[in-house]
PDB file of C-alpha atoms in Angstrom:
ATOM      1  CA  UNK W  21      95.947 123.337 110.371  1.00 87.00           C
ATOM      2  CA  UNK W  22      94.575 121.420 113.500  1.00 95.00           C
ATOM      3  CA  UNK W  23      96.617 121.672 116.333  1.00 97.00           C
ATOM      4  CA  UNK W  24      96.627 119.324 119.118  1.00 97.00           C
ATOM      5  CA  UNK W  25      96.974 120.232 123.206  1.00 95.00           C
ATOM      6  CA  UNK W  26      97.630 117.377 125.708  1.00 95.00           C
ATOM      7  CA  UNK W  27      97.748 117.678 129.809  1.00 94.00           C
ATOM      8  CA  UNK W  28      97.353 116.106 132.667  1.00 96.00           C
ATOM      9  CA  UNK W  29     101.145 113.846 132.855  1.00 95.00           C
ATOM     10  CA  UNK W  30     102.941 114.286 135.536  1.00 97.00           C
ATOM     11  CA  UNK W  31     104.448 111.743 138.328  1.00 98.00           C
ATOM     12  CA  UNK W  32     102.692 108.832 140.283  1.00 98.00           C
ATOM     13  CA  UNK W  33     103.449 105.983 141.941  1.00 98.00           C
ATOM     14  CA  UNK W  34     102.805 102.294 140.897  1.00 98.00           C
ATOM     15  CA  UNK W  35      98.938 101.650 141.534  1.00 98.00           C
ATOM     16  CA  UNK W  36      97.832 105.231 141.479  1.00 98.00           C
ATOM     17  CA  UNK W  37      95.470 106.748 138.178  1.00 98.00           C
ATOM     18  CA  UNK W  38      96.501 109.407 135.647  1.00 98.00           C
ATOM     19  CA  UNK W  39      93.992 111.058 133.775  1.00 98.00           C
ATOM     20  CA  UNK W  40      95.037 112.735 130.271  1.00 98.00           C
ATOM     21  CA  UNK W  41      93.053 115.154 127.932  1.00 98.00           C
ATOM     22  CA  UNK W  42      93.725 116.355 124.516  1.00 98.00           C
ATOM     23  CA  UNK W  43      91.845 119.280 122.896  1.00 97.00           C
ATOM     24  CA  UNK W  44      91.437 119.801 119.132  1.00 97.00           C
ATOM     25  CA  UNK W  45      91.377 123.271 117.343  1.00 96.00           C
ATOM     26  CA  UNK W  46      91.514 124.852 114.337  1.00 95.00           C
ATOM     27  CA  UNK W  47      89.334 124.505 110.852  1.00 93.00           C
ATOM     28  CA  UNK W  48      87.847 120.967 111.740  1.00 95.00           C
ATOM     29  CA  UNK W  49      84.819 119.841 109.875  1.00 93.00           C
ATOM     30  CA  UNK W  50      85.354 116.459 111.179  1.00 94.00           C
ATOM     31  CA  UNK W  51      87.351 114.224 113.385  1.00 96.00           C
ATOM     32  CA  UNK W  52      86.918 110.416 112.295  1.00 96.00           C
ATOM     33  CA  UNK W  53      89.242 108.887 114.657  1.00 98.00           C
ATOM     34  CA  UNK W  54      91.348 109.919 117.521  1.00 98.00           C
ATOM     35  CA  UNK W  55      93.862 108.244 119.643  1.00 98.00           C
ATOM     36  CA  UNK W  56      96.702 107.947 122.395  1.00 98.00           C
ATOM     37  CA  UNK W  57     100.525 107.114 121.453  1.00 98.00           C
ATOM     38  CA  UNK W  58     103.316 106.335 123.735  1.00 98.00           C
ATOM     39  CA  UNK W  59     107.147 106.207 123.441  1.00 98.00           C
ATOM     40  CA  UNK W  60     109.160 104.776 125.837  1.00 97.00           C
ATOM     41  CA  UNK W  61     113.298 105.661 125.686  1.00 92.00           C
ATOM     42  CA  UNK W  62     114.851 104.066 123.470  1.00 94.00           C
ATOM     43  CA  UNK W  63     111.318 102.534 122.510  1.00 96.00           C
ATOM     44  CA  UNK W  64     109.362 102.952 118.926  1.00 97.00           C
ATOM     45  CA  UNK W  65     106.333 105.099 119.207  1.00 97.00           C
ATOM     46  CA  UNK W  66     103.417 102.141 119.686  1.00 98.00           C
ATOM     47  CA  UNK W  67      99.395 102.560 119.949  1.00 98.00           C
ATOM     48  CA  UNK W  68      97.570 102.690 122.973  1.00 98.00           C
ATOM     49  CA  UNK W  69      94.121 103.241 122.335  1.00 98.00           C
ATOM     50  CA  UNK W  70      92.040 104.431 119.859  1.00 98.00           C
ATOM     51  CA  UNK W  71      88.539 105.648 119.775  1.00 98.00           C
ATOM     52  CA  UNK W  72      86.105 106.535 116.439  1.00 96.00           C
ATOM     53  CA  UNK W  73      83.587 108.993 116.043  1.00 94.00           C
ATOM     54  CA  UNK W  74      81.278 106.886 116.626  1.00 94.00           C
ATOM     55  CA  UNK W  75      82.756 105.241 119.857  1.00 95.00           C
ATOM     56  CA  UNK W  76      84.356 102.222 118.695  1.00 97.00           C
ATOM     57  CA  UNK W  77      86.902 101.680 120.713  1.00 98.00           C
ATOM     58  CA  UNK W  78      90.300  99.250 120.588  1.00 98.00           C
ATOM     59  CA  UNK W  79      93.069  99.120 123.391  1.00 98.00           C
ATOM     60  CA  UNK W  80      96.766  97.600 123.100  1.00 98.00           C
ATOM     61  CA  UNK W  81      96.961  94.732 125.006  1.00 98.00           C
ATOM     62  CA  UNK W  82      98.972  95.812 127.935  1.00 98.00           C
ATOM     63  CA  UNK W  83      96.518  98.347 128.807  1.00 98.00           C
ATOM     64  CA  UNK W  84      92.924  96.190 128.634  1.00 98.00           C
ATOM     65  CA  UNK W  85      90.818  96.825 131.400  1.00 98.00           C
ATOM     66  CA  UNK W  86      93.381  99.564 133.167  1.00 98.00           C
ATOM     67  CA  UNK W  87      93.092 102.200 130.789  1.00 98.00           C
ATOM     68  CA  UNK W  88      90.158 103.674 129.476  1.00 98.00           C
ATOM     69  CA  UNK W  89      89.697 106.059 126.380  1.00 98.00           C
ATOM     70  CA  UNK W  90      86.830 108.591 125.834  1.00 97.00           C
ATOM     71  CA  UNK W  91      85.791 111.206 124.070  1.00 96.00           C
ATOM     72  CA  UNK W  92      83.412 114.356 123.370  1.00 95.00           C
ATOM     73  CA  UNK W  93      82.836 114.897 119.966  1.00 93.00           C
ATOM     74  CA  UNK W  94      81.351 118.688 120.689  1.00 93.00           C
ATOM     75  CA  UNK W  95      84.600 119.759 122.340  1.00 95.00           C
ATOM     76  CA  UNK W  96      86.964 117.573 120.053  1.00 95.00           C
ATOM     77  CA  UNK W  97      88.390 116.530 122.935  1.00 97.00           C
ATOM     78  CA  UNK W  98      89.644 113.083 124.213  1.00 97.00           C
ATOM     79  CA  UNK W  99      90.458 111.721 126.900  1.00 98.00           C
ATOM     80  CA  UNK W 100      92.418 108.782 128.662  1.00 98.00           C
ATOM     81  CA  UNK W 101      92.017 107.692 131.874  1.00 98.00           C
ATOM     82  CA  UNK W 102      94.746 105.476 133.092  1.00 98.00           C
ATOM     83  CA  UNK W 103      94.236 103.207 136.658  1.00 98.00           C
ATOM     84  CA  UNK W 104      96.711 100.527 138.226  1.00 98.00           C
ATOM     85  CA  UNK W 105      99.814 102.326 136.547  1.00 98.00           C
ATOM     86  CA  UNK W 106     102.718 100.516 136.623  1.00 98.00           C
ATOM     87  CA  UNK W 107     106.668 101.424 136.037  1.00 97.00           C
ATOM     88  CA  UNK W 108     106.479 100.347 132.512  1.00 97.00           C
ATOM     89  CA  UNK W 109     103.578 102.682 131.388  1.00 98.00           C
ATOM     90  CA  UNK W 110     105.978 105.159 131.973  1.00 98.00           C
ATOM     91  CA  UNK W 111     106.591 107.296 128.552  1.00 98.00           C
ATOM     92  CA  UNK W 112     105.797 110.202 126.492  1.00 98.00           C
ATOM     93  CA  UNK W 113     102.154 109.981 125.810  1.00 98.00           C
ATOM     94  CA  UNK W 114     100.923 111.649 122.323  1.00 98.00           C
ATOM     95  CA  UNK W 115      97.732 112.539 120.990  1.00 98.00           C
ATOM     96  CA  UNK W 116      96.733 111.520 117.551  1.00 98.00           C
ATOM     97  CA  UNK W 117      93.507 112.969 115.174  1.00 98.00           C
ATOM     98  CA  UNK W 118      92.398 112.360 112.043  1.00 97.00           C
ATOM     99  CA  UNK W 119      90.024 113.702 110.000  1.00 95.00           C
ATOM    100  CA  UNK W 120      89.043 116.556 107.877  1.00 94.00           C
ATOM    101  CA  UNK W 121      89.466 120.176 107.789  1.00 94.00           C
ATOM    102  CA  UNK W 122      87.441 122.471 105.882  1.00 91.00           C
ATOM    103  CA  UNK W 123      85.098 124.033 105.048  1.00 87.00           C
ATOM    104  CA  UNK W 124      87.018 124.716 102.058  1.00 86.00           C
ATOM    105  CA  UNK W 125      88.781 123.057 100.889  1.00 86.00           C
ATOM    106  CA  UNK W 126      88.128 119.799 102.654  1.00 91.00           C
ATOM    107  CA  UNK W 127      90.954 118.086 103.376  1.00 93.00           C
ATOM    108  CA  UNK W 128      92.440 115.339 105.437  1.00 94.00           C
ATOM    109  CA  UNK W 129      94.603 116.072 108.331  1.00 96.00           C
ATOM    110  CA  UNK W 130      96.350 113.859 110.735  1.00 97.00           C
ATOM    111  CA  UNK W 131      98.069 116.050 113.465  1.00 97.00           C
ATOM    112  CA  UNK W 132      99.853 114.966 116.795  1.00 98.00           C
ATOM    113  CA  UNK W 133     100.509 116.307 120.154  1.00 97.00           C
ATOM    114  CA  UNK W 134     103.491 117.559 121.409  1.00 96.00           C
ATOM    115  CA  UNK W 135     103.503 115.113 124.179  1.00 97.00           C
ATOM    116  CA  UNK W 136     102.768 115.038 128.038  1.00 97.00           C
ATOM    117  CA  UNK W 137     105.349 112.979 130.454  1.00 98.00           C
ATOM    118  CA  UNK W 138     104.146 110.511 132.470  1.00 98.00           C
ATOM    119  CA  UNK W 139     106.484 108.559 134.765  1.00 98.00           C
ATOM    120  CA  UNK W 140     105.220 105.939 137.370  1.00 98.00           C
ATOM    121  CA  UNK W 141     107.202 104.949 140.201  1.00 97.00           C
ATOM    122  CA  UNK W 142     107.797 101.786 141.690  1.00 94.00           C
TER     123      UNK W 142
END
């Protein structure tokens, strides 16, 4: 099992910067890709940004050149740090790995956050 731990939502006004981390535990032998998720009310879950092990990155386009997704591969933990915010980036934000656990038996996993609110004022 790889369990997934987001922070850093919370409430800011239109303009202002955000700044989320996720931390991965549990029996990983490797995470290939991980990634930031958002759902909106009412909204389908949609992709934000992604970023692979080795640091190929790829951003939805509402988000290119405001957001910016990192990560450190000795922690397993990513990161996403969000400028310019604006009212409709507000939404549940959700982490997303996937790779394999092991040692053994390797496996794939693909695990997900609980969430972590973020709401931007106008």
């Amino acid at each position: 099992q790889v369990q997934l731990v987001e922070s850093g939502g919370g409430l800011v006004q239109a303009g202002g910067s955000l700044r989320l981390s996720c931390a991965a535990s549990g029996s990983i032998l490797s995470i290939v890709v991980m990634g930031w998720y958002r759902q909106a009310p009412g909204m389908q879950r949609e992709l934000v940004a992604t970023i692979t092990r080795a640091g190929s990155t790829n951003y939805a386009d509402s988000v290119k050149g405001r957001f910016t997704i990192s990560r450190d591969i000795a922690k397993n933990t990513e990161y996403l740090q969000m400028n310019s915010l604006k009212p409709e980036d507000t939404a549940v934000y959700y982490c997303n790995a996937r790779g394999l656990t092991g040692p053994t038996p390797v496996a794939n996993f693909n695990s997900w956050g609980q969430g972590t609110q973020v709401t931007v004022s106008s």
